mmCIF file of C-alpha atoms and ligand atoms in Angstrom:
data_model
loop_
_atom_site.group_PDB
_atom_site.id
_atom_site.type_symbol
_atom_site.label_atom_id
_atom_site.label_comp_id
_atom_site.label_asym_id
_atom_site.label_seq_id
_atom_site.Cartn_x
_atom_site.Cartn_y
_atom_site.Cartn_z
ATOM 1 C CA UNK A 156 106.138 101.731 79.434
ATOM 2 C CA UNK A 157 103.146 100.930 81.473
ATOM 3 C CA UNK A 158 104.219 99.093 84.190
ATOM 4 C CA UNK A 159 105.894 102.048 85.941
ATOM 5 C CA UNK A 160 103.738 104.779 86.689
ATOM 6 C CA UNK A 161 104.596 108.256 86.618
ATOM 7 C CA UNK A 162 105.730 109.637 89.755
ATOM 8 C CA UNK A 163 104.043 113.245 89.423
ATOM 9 C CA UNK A 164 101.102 111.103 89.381
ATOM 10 C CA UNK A 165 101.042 110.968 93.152
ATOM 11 C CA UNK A 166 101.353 114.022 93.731
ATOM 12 C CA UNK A 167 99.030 115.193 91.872
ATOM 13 C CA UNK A 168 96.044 112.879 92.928
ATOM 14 C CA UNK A 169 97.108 114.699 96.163
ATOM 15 C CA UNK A 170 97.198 118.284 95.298
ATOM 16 C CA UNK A 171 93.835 117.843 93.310
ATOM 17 C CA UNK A 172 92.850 116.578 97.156
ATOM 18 C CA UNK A 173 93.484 119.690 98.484
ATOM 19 C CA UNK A 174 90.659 121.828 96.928
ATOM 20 C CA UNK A 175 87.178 120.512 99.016
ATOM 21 C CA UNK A 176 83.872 119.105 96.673
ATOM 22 C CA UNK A 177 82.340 122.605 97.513
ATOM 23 C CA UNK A 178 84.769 124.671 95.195
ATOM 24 C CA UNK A 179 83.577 125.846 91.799
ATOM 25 C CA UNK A 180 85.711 123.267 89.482
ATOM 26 C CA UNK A 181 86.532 121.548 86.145
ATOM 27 C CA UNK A 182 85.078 117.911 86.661
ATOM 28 C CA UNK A 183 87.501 116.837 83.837
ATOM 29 C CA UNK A 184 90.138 118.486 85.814
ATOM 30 C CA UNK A 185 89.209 118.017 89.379
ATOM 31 C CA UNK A 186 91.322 114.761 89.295
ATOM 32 C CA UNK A 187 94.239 113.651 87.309
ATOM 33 C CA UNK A 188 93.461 110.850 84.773
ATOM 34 C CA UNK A 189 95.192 107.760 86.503
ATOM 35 C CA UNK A 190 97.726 105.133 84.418
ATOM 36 C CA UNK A 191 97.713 102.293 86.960
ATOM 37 C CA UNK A 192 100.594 100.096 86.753
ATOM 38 C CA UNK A 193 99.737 96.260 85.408
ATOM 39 C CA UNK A 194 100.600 95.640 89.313
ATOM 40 C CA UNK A 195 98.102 93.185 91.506
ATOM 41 C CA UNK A 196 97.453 93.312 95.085
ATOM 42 C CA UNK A 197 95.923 90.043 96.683
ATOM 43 C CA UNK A 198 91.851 89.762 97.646
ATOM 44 C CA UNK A 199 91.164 91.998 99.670
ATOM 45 C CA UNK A 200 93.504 94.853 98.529
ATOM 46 C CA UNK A 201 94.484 97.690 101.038
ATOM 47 C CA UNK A 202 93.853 101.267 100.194
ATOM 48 C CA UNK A 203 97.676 101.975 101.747
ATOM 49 C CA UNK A 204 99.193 99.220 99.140
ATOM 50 C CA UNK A 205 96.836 101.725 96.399
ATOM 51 C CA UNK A 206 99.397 102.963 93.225
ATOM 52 C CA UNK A 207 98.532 105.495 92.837
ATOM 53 C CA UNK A 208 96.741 106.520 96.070
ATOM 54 C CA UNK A 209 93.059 107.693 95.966
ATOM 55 C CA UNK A 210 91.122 110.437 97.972
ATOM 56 C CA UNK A 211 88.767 109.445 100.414
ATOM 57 C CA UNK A 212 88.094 113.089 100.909
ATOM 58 C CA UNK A 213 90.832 113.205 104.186
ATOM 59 C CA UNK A 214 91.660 116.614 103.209
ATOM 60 C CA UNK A 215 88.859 117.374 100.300
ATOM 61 C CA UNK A 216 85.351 116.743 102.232
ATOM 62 C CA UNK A 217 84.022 119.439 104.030
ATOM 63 C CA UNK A 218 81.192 118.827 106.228
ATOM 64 C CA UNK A 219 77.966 121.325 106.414
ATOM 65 C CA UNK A 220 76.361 119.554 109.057
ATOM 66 C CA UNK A 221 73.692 117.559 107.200
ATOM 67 C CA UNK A 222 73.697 114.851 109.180
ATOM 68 C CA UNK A 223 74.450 115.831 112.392
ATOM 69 C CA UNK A 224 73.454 113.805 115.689
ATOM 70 C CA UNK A 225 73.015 110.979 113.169
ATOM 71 C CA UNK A 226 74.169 107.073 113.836
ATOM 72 C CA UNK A 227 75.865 104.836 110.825
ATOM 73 C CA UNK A 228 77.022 101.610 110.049
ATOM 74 C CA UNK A 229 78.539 100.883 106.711
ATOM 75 C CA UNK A 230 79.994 97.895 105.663
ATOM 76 C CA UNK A 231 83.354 98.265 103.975
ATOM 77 C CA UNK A 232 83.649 101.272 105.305
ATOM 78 C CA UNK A 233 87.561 100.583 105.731
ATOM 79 C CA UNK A 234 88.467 101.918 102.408
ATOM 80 C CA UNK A 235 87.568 102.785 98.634
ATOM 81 C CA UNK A 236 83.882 104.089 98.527
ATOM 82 C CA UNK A 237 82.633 102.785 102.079
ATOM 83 C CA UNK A 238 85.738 104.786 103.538
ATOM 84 C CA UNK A 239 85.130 108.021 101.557
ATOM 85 C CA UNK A 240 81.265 107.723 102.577
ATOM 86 C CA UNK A 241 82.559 107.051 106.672
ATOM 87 C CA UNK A 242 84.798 110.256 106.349
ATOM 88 C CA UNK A 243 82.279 111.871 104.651
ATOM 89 C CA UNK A 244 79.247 110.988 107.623
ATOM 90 C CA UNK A 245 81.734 112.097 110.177
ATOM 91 C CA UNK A 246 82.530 115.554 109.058
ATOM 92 C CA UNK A 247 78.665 115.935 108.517
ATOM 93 C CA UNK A 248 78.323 115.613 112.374
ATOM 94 C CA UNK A 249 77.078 111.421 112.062
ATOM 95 C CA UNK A 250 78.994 108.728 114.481
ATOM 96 C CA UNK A 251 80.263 106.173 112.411
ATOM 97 C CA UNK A 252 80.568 102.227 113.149
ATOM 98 C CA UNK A 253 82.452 100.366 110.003
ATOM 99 C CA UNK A 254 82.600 96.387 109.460
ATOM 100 C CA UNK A 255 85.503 94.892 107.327
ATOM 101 C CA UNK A 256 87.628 91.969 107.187
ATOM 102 C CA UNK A 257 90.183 91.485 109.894
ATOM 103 C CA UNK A 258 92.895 91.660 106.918
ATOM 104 C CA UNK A 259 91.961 95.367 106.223
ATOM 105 C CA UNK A 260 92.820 96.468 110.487
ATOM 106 C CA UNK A 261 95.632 98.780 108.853
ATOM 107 C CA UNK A 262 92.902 100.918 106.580
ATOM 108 C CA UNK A 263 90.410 100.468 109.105
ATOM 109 C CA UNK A 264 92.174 101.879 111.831
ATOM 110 C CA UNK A 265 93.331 105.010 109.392
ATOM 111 C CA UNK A 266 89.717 105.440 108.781
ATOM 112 C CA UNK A 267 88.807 105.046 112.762
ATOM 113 C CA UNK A 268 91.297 107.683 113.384
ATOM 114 C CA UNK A 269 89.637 110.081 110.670
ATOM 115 C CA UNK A 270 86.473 109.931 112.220
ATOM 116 C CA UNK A 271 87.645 110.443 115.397
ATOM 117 C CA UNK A 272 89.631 113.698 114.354
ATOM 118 C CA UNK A 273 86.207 115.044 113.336
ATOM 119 C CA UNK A 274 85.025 114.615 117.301
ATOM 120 C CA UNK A 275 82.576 111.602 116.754
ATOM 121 C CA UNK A 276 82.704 108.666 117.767
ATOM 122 C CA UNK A 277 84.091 105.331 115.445
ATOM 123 C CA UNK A 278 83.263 101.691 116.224
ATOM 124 C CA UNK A 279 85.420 99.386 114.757
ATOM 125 C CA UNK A 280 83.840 95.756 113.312
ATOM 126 C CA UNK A 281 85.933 93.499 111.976
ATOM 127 C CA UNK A 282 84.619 89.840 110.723
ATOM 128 C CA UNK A 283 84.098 88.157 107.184
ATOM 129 C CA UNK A 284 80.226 88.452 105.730
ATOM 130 C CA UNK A 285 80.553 85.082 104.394
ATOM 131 C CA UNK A 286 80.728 83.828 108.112
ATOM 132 C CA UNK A 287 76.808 83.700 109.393
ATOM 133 C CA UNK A 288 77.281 84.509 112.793
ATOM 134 C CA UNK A 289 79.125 87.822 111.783
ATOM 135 C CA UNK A 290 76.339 88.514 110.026
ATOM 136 C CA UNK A 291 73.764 88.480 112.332
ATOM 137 C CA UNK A 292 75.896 90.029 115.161
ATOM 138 C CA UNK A 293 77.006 93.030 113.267
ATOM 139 C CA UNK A 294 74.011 94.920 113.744
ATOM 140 C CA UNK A 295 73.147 94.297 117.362
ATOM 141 C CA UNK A 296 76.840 95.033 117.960
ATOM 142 C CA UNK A 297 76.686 98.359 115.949
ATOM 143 C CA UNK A 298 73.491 98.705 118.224
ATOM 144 C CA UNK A 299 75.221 98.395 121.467
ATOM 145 C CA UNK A 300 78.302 100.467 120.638
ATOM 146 C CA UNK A 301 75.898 103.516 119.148
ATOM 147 C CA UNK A 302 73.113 103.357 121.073
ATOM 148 C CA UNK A 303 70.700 103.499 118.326
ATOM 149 C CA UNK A 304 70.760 103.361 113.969
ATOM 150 C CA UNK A 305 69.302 105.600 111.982
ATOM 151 C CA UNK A 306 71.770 104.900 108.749
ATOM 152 C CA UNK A 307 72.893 101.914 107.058
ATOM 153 C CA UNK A 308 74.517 101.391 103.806
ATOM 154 C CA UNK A 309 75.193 98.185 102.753
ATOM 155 C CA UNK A 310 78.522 98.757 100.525
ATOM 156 C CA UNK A 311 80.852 96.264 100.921
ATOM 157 C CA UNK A 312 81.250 94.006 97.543
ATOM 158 C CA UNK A 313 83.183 91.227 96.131
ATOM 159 C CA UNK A 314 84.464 91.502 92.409
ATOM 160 C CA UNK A 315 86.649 89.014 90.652
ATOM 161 C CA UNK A 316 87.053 89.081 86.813
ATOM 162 C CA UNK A 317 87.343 85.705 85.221
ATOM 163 C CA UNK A 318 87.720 85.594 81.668
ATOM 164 C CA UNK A 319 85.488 83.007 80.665
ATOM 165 C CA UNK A 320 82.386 81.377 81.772
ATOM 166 C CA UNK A 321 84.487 77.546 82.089
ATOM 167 C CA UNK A 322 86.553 78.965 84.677
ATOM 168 C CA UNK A 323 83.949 80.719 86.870
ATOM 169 C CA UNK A 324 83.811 78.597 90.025
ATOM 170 C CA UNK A 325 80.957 77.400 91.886
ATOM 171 C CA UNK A 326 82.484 78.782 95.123
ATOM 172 C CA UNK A 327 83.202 82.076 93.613
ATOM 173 C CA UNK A 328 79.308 82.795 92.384
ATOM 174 C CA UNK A 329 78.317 81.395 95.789
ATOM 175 C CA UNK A 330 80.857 84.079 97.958
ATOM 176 C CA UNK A 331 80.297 86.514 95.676
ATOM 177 C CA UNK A 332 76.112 86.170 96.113
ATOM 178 C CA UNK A 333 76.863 85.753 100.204
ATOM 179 C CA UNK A 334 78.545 88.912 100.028
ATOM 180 C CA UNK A 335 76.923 91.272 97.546
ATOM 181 C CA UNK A 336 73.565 90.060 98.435
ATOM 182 C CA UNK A 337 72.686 87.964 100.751
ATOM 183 C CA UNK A 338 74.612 89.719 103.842
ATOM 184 C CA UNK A 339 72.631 92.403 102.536
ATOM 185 C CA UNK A 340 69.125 91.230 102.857
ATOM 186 C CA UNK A 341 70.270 89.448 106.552
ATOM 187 C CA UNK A 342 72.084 92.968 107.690
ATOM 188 C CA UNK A 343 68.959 94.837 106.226
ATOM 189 C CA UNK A 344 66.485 92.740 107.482
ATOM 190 C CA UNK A 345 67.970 92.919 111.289
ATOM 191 C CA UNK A 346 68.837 96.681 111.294
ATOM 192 C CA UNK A 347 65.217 97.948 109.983
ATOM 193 C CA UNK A 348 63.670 96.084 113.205
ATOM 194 C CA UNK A 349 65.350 98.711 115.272
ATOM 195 C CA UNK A 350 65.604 101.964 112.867
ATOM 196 C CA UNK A 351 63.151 104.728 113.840
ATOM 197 C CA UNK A 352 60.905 106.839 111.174
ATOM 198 C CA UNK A 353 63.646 108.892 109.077
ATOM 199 C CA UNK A 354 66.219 106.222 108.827
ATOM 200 C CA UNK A 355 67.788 105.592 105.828
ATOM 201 C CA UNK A 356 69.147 102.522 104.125
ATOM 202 C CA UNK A 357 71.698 102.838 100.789
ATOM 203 C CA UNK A 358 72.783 99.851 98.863
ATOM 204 C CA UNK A 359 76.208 100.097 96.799
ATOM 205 C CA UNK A 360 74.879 98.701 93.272
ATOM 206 C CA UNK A 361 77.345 99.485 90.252
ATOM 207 C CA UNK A 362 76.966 100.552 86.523
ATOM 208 C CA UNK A 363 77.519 96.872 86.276
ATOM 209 C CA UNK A 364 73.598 96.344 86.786
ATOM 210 C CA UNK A 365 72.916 97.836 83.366
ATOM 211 C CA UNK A 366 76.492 97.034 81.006
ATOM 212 C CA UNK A 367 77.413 94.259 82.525
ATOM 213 C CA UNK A 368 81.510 93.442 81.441
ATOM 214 C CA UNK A 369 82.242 90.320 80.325
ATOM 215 C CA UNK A 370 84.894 89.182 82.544
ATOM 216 C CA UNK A 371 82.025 90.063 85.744
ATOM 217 C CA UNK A 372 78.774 87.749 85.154
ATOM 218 C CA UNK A 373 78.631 86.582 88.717
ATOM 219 C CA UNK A 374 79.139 90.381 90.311
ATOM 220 C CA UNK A 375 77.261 92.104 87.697
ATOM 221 C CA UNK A 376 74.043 89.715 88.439
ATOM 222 C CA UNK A 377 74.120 90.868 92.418
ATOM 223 C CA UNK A 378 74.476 94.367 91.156
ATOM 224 C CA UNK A 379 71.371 93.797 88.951
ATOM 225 C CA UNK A 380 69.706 91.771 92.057
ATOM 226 C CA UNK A 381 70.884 94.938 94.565
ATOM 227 C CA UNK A 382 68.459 97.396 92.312
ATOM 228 C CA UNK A 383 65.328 95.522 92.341
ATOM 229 C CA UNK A 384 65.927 94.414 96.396
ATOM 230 C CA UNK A 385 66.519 97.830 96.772
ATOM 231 C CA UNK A 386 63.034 99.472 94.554
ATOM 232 C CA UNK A 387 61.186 96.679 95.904
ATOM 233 C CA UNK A 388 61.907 97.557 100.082
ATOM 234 C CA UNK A 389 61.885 100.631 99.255
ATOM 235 C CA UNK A 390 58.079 100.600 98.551
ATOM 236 C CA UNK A 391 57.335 98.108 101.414
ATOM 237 C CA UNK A 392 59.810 100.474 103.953
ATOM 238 C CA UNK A 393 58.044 103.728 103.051
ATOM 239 C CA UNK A 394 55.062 103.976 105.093
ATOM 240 C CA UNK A 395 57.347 103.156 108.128
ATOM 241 C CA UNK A 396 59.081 105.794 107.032
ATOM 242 C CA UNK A 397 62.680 104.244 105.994
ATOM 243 C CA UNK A 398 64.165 105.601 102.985
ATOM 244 C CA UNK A 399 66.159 103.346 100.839
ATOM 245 C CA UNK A 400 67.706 104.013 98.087
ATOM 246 C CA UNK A 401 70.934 102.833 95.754
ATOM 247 C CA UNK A 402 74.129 104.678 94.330
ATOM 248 C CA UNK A 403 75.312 103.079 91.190
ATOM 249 C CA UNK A 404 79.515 104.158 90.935
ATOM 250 C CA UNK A 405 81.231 103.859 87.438
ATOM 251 C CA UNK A 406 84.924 102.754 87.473
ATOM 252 C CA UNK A 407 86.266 104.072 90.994
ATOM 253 C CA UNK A 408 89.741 103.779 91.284
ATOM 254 C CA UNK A 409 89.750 101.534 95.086
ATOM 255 C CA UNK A 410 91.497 98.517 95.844
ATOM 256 C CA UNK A 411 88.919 96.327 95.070
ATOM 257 C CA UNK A 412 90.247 96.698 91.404
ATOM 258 C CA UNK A 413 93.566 96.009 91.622
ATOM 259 C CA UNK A 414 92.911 92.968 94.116
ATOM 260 C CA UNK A 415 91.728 91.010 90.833
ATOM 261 C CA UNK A 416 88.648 92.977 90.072
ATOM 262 C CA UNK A 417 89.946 93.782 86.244
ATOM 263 C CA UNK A 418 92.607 91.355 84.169
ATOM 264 C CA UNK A 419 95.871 92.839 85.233
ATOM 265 C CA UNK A 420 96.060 94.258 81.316
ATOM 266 C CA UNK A 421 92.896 96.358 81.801
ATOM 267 C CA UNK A 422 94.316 98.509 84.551
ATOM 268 C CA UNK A 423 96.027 101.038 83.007
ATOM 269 C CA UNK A 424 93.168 102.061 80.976
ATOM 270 C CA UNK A 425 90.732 101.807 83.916
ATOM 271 C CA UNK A 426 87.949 104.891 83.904
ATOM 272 C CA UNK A 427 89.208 106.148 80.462
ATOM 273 C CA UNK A 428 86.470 105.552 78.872
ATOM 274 C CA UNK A 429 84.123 107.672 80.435
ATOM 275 C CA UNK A 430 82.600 110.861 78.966
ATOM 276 C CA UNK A 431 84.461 112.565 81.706
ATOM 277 C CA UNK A 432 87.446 110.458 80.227
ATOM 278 C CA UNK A 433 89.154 109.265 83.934
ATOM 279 C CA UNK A 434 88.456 107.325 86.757
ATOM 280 C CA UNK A 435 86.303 108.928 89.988
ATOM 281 C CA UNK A 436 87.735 108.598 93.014
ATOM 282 C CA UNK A 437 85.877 107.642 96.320
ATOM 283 C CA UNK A 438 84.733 110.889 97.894
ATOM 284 C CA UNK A 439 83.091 111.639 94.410
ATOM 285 C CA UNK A 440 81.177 109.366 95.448
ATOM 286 C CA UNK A 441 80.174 110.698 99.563
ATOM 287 C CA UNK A 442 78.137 113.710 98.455
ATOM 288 C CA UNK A 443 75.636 111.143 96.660
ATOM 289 C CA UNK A 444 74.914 109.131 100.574
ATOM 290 C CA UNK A 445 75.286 111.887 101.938
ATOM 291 C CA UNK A 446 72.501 113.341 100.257
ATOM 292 C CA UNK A 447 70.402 109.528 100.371
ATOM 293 C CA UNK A 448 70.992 109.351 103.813
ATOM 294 C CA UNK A 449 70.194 113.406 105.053
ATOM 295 C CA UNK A 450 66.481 114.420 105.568
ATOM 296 C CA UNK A 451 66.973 116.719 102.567
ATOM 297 C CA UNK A 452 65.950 113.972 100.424
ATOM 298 C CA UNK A 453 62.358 113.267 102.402
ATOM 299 C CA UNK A 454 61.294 112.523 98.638
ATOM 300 C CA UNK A 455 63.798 110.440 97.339
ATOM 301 C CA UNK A 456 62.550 106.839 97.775
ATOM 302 C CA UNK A 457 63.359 103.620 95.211
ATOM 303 C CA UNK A 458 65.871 105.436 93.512
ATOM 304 C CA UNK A 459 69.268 104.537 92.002
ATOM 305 C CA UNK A 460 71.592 107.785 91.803
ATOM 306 C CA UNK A 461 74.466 107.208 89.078
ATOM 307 C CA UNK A 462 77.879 109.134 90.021
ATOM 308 C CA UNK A 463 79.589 107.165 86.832
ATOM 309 C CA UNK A 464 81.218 109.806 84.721
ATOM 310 C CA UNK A 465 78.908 110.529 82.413
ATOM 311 C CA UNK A 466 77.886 106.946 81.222
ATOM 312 C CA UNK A 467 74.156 106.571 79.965
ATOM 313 C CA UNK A 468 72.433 104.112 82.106
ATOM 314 C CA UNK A 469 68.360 103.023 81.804
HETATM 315 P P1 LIG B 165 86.907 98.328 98.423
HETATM 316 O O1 LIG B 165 87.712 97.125 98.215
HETATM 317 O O2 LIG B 165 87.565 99.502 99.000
HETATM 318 O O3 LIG B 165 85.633 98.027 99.308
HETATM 319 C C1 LIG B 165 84.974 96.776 99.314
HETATM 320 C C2 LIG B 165 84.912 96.339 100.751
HETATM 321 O O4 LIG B 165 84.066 95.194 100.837
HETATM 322 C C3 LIG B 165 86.251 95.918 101.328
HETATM 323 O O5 LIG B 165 86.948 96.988 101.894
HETATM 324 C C4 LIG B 165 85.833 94.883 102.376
HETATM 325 O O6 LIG B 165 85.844 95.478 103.661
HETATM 326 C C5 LIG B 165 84.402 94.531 102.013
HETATM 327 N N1 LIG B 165 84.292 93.085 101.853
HETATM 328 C C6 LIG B 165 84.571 92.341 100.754
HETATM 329 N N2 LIG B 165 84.399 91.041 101.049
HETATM 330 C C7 LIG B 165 84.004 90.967 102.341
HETATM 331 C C8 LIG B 165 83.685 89.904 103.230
HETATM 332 N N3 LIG B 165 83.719 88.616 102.848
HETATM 333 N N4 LIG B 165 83.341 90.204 104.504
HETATM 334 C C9 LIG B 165 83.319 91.498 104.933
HETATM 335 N N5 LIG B 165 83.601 92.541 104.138
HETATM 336 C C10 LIG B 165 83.940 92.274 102.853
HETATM 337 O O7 LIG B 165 86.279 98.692 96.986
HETATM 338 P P2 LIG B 165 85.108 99.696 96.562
HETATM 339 O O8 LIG B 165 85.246 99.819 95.108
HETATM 340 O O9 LIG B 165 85.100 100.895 97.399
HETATM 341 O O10 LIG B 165 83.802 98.848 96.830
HETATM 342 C C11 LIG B 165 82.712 99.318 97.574
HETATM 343 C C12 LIG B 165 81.423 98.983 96.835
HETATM 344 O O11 LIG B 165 81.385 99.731 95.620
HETATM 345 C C13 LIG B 165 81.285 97.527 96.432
HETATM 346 O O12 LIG B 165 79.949 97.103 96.675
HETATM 347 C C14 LIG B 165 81.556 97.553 94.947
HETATM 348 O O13 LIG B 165 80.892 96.519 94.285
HETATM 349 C C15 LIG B 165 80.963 98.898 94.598
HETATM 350 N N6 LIG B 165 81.379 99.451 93.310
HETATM 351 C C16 LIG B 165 82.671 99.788 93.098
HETATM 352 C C17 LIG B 165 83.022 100.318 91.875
HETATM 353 C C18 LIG B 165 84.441 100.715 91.569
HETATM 354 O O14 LIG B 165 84.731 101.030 90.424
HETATM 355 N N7 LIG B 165 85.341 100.724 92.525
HETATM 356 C C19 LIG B 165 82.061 100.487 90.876
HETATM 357 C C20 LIG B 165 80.756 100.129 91.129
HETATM 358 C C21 LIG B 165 80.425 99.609 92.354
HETATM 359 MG MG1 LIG B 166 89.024 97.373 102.051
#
């Protein structure tokens, strides 16, 4: 029976959520490994529709003021990974501004309302990054509301699996370019005219890059396309002195999976097959921007940082 999931499962997502990513722990054990009903949500997919929920580190990240004084936007920032990462910039002392599609308001507003429990200050900015004039505003508007940018990470990310290459629609490899990509060079492009010496830029790439699936062509060639735009500014950025660097997740349980990322069939297995044998969840993934976007990593340039499990990548 996998189409109902087990209802300790919740609870214990939460309980593991309890302990902060500074304890001494078990990564095997840290989270439950997650059976995911065969249940979709419709594009976009709401982290408060997840089954079973996932921790964006609300009571599991604890800031040690790495980034403090510091100014953020990051796109899809209203849940999964993007979320996790917002939480994650707030408790280190960062204000946080956080574009998303006007369907997400409900996760967006939970995650507003995180970062304003920390004491910073959260700009919401809703709009689609297939729309061009969203696209161009959203830094300039993240501008105005913060006063200045010294962080942006470029995260949000369509994924649709489509069995086979017949069915892959023109208008799916174009949206799914527009937003893995190409939003990414325009946002990029229009924040690093105003970012001072010590900013940092972090593009979400994916284990995708290097073992592609079969079901993702179109998303895993932006994910490919996301490493070398990101090795390639990187080395024109750095004698301005902007960072920028990648993070390359393995199967994250978010609701970009269960809003038609995998076939429906796929779910319940989803992360099992790492090393660490289950599925991260999104504040796994915060320590790893955190750490890309603090001075700490004055080094660190060009770089894709892996948080996939255990899964061997080039
Ligand atoms: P998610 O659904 O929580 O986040 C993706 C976000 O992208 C959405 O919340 C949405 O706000 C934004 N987005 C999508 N289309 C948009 C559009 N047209 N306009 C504006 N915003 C749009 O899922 P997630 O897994 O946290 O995804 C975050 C990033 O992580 C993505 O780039 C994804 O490719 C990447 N990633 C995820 C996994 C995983 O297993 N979940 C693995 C590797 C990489
Ligand atoms: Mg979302």
């Amino acid at each position: 029976m996998t189409e109902t999931h087990d209802p300790h499962q919740e609870s214990a997502v939460a309980q593991a959520a309890r302990k902060d990513q500074l304890v001494f722990q078990d990564p095997v054990e840290r989270y439950p490994a997650i059976e995911p009903p065969k249940r979709q949500q419709s594009e976009p997919g709401l982290d408060a529709d997840l089954d079973p929920p996932a921790d964006i580190g609300e009571h599991s990240y604890r800031g040690t003021g790495r980034l403090e004084g510091r100014r953020a936007l990051v796109t899809g920032g209203d849940s999964g990974i993007g979320a996790a990462v917002a939480v994650a910039f707030a408790r280190e002392g960062a204000d946080v501004a956080i574009s998303y599609l006007p369907a997400e308001e409900e996760d967006a507003q939970h995650v507003v309302s995180l970062i304003e429990g920390c004491g910073r200050r959260a700009v919401a900015l809703p709009g689609d990054l297939t729309d061009d004039r969203y696209t161009a505003e959203l830094v300039p508007q993240a501008l105005a509301a913060l006063g200045r940018l010294d962080i942006l990470v470029n995260n949000a990310g369509k994924q649709v699996a489509v069995e086979s290459l017949e069915d892959l629609s023109d208008e799916q490899v174009t949206e799914t370019f527009t937003v893995n990509i190409q939003a990414m060079v325009r946002i990029t492009r229009e924040a690093v005219r105003h970012m001072p010496p010590g900013s940092a830029v972090i593009n979400t790439t994916s284990i995708q890059a290097y073992a592609p699936s079969p079901t993702l062509l179109d998303y895993a060639s932006t994910k490919a396309a996301i490493n070398a735009f990101t090795k390639g500014l990187a080395q024109q950025l750095a004698p301005r002195g902007i960072r920028v660097n990648a993070v390359a997740p393995g199967p994250i349980w978010t609701p970009l999976q269960p809003a038609h990322g995998q076939p429906v069939d796929a779910l319940p297995q989803f992360g099992k097959q790492t090393p660490l044998g289950r599925a991260g969840q999104p504040t796994e993934l915060a320590p790893a921007y955190v750490f890309l976007a603090s001075s700490e990593s004055s080094y660190v340039l060009g770089e894709t940082l892996n948080v996939n499990g255990g899964m061997p990548t080039p």
